[in-house]
Coordinates of C-alpha atoms in Angstrom, one line a residue:
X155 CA -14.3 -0.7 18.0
X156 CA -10.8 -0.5 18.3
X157 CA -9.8 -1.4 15.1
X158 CA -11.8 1.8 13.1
X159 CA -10.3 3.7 16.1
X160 CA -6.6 1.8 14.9
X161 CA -7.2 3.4 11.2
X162 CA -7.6 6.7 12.3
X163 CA -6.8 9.5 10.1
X164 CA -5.9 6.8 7.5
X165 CA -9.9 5.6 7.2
X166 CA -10.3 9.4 7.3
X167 CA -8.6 10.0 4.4
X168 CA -10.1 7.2 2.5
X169 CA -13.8 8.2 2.9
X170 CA -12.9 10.3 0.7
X171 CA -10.9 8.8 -2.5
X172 CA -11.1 4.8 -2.1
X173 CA -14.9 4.5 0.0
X174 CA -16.6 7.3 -0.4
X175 CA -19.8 5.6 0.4
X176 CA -18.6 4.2 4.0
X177 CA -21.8 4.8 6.5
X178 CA -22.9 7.9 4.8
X179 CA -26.0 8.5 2.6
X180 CA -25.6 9.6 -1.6
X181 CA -25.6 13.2 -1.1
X182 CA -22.5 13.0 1.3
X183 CA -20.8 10.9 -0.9
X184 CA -21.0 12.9 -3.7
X185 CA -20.1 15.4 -1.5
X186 CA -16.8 13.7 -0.9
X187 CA -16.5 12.8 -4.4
X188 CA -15.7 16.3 -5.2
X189 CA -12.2 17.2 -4.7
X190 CA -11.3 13.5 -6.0
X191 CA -12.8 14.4 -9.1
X192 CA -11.3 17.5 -9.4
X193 CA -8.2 15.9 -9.3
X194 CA -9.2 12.9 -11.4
X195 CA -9.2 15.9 -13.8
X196 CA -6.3 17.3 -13.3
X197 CA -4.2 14.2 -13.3
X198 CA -5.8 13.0 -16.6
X199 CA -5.0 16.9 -18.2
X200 CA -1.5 16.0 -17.4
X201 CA -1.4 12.6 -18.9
X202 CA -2.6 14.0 -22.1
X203 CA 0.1 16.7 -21.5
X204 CA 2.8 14.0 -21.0
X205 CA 1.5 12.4 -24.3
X206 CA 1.0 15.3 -26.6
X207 CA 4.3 17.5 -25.3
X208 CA 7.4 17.2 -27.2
X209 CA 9.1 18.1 -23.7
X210 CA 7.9 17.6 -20.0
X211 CA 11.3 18.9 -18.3
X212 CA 14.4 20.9 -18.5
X213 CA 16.6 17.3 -19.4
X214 CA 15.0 17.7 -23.1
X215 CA 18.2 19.7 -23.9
X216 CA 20.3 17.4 -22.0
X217 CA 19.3 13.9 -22.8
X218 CA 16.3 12.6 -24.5
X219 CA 16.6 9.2 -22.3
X220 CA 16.5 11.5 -19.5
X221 CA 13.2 13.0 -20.2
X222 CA 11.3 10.6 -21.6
X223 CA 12.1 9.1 -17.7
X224 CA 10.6 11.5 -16.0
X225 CA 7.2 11.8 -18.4
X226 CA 7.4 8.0 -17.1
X227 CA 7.5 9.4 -13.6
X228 CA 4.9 11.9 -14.2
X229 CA 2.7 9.1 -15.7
X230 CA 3.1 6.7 -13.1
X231 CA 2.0 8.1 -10.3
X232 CA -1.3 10.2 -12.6
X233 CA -1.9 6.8 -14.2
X234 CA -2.1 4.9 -10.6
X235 CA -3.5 7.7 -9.1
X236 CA -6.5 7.2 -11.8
X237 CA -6.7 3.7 -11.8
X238 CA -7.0 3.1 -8.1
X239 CA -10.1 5.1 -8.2
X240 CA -11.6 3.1 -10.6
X241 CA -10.1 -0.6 -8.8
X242 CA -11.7 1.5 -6.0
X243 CA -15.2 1.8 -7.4
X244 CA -15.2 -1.7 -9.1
X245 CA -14.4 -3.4 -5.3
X246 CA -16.2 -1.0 -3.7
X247 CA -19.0 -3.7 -1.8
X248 CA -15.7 -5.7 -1.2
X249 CA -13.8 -3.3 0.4
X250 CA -17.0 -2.3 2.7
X251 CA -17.8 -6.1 3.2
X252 CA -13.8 -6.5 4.7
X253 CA -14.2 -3.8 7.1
X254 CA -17.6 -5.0 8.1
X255 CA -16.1 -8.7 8.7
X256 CA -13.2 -7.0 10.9
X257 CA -15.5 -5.3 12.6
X258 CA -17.4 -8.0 13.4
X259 CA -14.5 -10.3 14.0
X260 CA -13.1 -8.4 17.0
X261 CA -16.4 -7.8 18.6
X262 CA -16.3 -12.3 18.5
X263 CA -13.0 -12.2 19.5
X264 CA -13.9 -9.7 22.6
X265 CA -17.2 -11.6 23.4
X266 CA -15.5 -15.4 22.8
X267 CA -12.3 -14.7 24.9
X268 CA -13.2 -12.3 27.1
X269 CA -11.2 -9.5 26.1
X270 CA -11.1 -6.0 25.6
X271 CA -8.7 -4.5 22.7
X272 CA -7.4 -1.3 23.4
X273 CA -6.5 1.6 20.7
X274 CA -3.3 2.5 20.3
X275 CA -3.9 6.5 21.1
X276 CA -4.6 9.3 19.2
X277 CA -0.8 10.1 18.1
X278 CA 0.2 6.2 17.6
X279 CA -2.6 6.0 15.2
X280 CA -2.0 9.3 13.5
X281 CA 1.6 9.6 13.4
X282 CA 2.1 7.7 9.7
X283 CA -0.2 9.9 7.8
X284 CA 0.7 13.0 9.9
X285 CA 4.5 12.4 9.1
X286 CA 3.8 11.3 5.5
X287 CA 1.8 14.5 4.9
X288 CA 4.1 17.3 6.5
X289 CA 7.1 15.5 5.0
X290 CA 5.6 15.8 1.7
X291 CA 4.9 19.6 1.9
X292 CA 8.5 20.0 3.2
X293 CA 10.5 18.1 0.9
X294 CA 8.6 19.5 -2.3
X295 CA 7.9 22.8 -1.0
X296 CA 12.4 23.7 -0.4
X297 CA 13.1 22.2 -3.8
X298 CA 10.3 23.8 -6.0
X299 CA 11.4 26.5 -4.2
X300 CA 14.7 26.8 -5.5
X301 CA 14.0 25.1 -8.6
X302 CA 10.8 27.7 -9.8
X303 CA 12.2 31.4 -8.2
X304 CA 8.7 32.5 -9.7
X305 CA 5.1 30.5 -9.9
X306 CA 2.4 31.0 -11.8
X307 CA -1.0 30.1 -11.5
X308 CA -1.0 27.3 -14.3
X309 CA 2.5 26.3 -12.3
X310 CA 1.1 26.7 -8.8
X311 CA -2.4 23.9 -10.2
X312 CA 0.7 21.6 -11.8
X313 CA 2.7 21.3 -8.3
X314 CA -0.8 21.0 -6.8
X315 CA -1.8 18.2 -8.3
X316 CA 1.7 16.4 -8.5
X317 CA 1.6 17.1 -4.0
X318 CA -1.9 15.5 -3.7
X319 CA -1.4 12.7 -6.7
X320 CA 2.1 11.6 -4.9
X321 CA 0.9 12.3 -1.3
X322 CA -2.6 10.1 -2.0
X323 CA -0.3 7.4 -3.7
X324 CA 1.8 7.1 -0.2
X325 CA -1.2 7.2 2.2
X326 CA -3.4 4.3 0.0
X327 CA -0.4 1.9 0.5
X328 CA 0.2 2.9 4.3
X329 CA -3.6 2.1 4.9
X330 CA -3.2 -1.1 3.3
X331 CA -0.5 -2.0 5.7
X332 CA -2.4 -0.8 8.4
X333 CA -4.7 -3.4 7.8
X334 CA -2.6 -6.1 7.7
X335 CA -0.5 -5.2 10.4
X336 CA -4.8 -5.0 12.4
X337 CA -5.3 -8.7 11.1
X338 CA -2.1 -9.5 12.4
X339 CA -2.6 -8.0 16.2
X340 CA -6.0 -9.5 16.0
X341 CA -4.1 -13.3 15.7
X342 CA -2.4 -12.5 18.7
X343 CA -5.8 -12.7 20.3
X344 CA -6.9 -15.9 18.9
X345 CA -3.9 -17.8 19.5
X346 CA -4.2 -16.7 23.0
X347 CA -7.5 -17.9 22.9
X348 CA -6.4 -21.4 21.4
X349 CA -5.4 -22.3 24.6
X350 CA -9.4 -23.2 25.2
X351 CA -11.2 -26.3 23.9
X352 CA -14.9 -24.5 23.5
X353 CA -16.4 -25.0 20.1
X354 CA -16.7 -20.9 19.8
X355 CA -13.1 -20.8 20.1
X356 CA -12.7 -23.0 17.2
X357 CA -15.3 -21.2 15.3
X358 CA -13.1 -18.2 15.8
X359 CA -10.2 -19.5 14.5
X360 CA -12.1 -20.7 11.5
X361 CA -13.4 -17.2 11.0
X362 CA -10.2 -15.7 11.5
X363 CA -8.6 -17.8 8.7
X364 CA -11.0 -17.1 6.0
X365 CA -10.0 -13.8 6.3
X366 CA -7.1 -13.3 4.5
X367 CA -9.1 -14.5 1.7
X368 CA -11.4 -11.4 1.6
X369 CA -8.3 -8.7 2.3
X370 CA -7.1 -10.3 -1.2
X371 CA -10.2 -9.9 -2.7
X372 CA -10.8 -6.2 -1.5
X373 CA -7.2 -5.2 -1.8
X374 CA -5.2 -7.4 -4.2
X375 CA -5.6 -4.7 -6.9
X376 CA -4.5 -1.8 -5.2
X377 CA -1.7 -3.6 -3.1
X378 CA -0.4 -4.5 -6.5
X379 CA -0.6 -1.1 -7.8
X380 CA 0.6 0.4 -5.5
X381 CA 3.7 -1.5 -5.1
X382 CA 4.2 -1.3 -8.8
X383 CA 3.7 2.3 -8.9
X384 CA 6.6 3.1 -5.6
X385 CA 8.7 0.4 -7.4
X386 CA 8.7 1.4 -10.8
X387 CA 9.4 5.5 -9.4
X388 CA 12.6 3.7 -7.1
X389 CA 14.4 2.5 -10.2
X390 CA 13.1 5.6 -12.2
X391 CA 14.7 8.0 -9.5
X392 CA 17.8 5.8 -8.9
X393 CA 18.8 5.7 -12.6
X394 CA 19.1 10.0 -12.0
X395 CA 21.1 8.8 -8.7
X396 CA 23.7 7.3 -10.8
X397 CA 23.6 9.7 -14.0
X398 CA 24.4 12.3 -11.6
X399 CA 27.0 10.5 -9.8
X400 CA 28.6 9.8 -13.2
X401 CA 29.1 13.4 -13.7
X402 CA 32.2 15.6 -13.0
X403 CA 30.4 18.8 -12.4
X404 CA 28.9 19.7 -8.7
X405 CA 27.3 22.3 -9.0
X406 CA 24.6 23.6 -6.0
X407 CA 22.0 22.5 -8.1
X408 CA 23.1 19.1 -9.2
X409 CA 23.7 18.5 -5.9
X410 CA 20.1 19.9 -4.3
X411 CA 19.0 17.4 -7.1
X412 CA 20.8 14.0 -6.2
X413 CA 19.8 14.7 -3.0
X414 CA 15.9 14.9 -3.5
X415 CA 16.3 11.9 -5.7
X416 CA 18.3 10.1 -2.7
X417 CA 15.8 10.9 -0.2
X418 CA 12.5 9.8 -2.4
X419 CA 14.4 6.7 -3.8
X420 CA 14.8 5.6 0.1
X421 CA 11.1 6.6 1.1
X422 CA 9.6 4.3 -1.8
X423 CA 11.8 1.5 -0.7
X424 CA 10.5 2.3 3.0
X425 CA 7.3 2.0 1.7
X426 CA 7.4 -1.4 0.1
X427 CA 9.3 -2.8 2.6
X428 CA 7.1 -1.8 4.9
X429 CA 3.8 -3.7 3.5
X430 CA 6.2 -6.4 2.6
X431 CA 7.2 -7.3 6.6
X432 CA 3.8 -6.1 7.7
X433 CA 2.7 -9.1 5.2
X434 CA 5.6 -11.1 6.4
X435 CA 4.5 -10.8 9.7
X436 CA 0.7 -12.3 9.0
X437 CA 2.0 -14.9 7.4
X438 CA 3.9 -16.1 10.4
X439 CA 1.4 -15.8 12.8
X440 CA -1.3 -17.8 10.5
X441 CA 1.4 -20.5 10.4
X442 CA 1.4 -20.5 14.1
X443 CA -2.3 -21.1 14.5
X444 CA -2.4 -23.6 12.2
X445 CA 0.7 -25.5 13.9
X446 CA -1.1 -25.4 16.8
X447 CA -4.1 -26.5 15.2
X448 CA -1.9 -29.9 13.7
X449 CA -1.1 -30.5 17.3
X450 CA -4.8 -31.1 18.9
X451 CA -5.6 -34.6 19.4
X452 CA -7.9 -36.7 17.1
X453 CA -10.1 -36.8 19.0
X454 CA -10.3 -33.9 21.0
X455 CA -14.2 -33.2 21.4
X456 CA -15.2 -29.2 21.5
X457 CA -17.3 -28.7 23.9
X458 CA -19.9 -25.7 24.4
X459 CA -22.0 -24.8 28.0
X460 CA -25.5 -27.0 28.3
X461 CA -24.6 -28.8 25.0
X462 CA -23.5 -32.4 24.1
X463 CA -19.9 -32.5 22.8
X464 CA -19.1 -31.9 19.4
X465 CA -16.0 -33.9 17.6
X466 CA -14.6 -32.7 15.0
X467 CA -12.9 -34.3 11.3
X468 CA -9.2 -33.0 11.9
X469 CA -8.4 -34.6 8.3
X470 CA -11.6 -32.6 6.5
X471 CA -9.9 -29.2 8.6
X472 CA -6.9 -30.0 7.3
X473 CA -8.0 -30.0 3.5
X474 CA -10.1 -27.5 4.3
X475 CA -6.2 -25.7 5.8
X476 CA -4.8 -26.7 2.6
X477 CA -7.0 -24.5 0.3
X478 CA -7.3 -21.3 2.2
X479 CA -5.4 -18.0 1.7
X480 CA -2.3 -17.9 4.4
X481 CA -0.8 -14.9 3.3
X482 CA -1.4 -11.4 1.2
X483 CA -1.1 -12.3 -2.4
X484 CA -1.6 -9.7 -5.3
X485 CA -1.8 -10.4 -8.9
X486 CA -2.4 -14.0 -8.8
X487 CA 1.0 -15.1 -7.4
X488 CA 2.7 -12.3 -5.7
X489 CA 3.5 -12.1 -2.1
X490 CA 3.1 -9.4 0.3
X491 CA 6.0 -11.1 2.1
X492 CA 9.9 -10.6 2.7
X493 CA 10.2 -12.9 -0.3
X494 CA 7.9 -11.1 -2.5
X495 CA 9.9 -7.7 -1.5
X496 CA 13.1 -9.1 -2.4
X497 CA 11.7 -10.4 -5.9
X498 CA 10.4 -6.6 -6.4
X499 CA 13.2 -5.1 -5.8
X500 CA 14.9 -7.9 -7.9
X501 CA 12.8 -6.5 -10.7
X502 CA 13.5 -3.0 -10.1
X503 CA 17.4 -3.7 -10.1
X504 CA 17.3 -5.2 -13.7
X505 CA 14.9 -2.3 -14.7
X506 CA 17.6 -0.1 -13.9
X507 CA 20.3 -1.7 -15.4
X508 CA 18.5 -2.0 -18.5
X509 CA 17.5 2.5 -18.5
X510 CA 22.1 2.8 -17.5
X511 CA 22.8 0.5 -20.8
X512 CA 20.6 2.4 -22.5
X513 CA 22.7 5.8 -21.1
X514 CA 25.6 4.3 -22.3
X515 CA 23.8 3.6 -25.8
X516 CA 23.1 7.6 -25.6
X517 CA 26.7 8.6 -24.4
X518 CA 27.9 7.0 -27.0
X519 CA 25.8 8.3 -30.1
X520 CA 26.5 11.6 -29.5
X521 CA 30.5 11.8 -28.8
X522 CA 30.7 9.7 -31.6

């Protein structure tokens, strides 16, 4: 099973927050339900904190726009750190039903066209989540460093959560990319197999296309959250890009700051960008297979060993073609696709000019 083997750490990971439940019996999920309720917790203690405090950082003093910004930071990564637990539970079967159907899809595809899919490796499959990981522990580890010289206990529980809330955010939408970039390598396959006239080849290819509808099914919620969550924190962040740059002063710490702000603005944009071409990418390739579909004959007849030929309606396939999923689509309308990632980032661009002409409102109440 090459694709499980594909996930790797990725599927790991998830067993514990997003499918708990995944070929294991009720104590060992509960077991695994554990730490993701303990952090469920703690992310929900600092949502009422955001709510109830009448300052969540050190820009209180400076600017009230600026703070009430980053209790919208806080909040959006606890608030879709929450709710993709519970999308999780509510398309729990779905989620289990997709994996199941890829499962079984590429061990068709191996026994229809006579090959054998090989795993990328150990490191290939790891190297996301591993990078993701340690660069998370090194990039928040130097600058709470230097921004809290001494931690407390109650601190030490805060940065914690905020590590594993922000970290789990990053991984869920990687392994949601991993899985469209598997259904895409697996379409590779069956338009090398397309070559062939056998009815089981054509039966594959009708398999294959229903399922983008289930990955939208399973996944729609939590792609969409997910991209709204790294979208909304990109023009969050980049709105403290440009205050900063706006500023006369560089001091060391103004500048350790612009540049922590720099870096995660450009991993969220790596992140959405990614899906977004991964997305692209299946939505090319199910194109292709259905171009080559348009170009059989009328009246080509599929034909299976020790049976009588079997002709097919190319018009009912067609309609059939027409209503089908051909690409990722979260939220009803929005793609996974280079087009959707340009009208996200679209979004985020206006966002952000509306938080800087709302700076300028500030600026120019108090000088006045």
């Amino acid at each position: 099973m090459s694709f499980i083997e594909n996930l790797g750490l990725l599927l790991s990971f998830q067993k514990f927050f997003l499918i708990p439940n995944y070929n294991v019996n009720f104590p060992v999920t509960v077991l695994r339900s554990i730490p993701v309720f303990f952090f469920l917790y703690l992310a929900f203690k600092d949502v009422y904190g955001a709510f109830s405090s009448r300052e969540v950082s050190s820009l209180h003093e400076i600017s009230e726009l600026g703070d009430m910004i980053a209790r919208f930071e806080l909040l959006s990564h606890r608030i879709v750190f929450i709710l993709t637990f519970l999308i999780a539970i509510k398309e729990n079967s779905k989620h289990l039903y997709l994996i199941s159907n890829l499962i079984e899809f590429e061990r068709k595809l191996e026994q229809v066209c006579h090959v054998k899919r090989k795993p990328l490796g150990y490191l290939r499959n790891n190297i996301e989540i591993s990078f993701t990981v340690m660069f998370n522990f090194a990039f928040y580890g130097v600058f709470w460093g230097h921004a809290f010289p001494e931690i407390t206990l109650g601190l030490f529980f805060r940065l914690l959560t905020h590590f594993t809330v922000v970290t789990t955010n990053n991984l869920v939408i990687l392994y949601m990319t991993r899985i469209i970039k598997e259904i895409s390598d697996l379409s590779n396959y069956v338009v090398f197999c397309m070559k062939s006239d056998d009815i089981s080849v054509f039966q594959l290819f009708v398999d294959f296309l229903k399922l983008p509808q289930i990955v939208n099914s399973a996944t729609g919620g939590t792609i969409f959250l997910s991209f709204l969550q790294h979208v909304g924190s990109t023009a969050m962040i980049s709105y403290f890009i440009f205050w900063l740059l706006m500023g006369n002063e560089w001091i060391p710490p103004k500048v350790l700051f612009l540049f922590v702000c720099s870096v995660w603005s450009i991993s969220n944009i790596i992140y959405t960008a990614h899906i977004s071409f991964m997305g692209n990418r299946l939505h090319q390739m199910i194109y292709k297979l259905i171009r080559h579909h348009n170009n059989l004959n009328e009246g080509l007849e599929l034909t299976r060993r020790s049976q009588p030929p079997i002709q097919f309606n190319k018009h009912q396939i067609q309609l059939w073609l027409g209503h089908i999923d051909k690409k990722s689509i979260v939220a009803g309308s929005l793609e996974v696709t280079n087009a959707g990632f340009f009208s996200v980032q679209s979004i985020m661009t206006t966002y952000l000019i509306i938080l800087l002409q709302f700076k300028q409102l500030e600026d120019s109440t108090m000088y006045r």
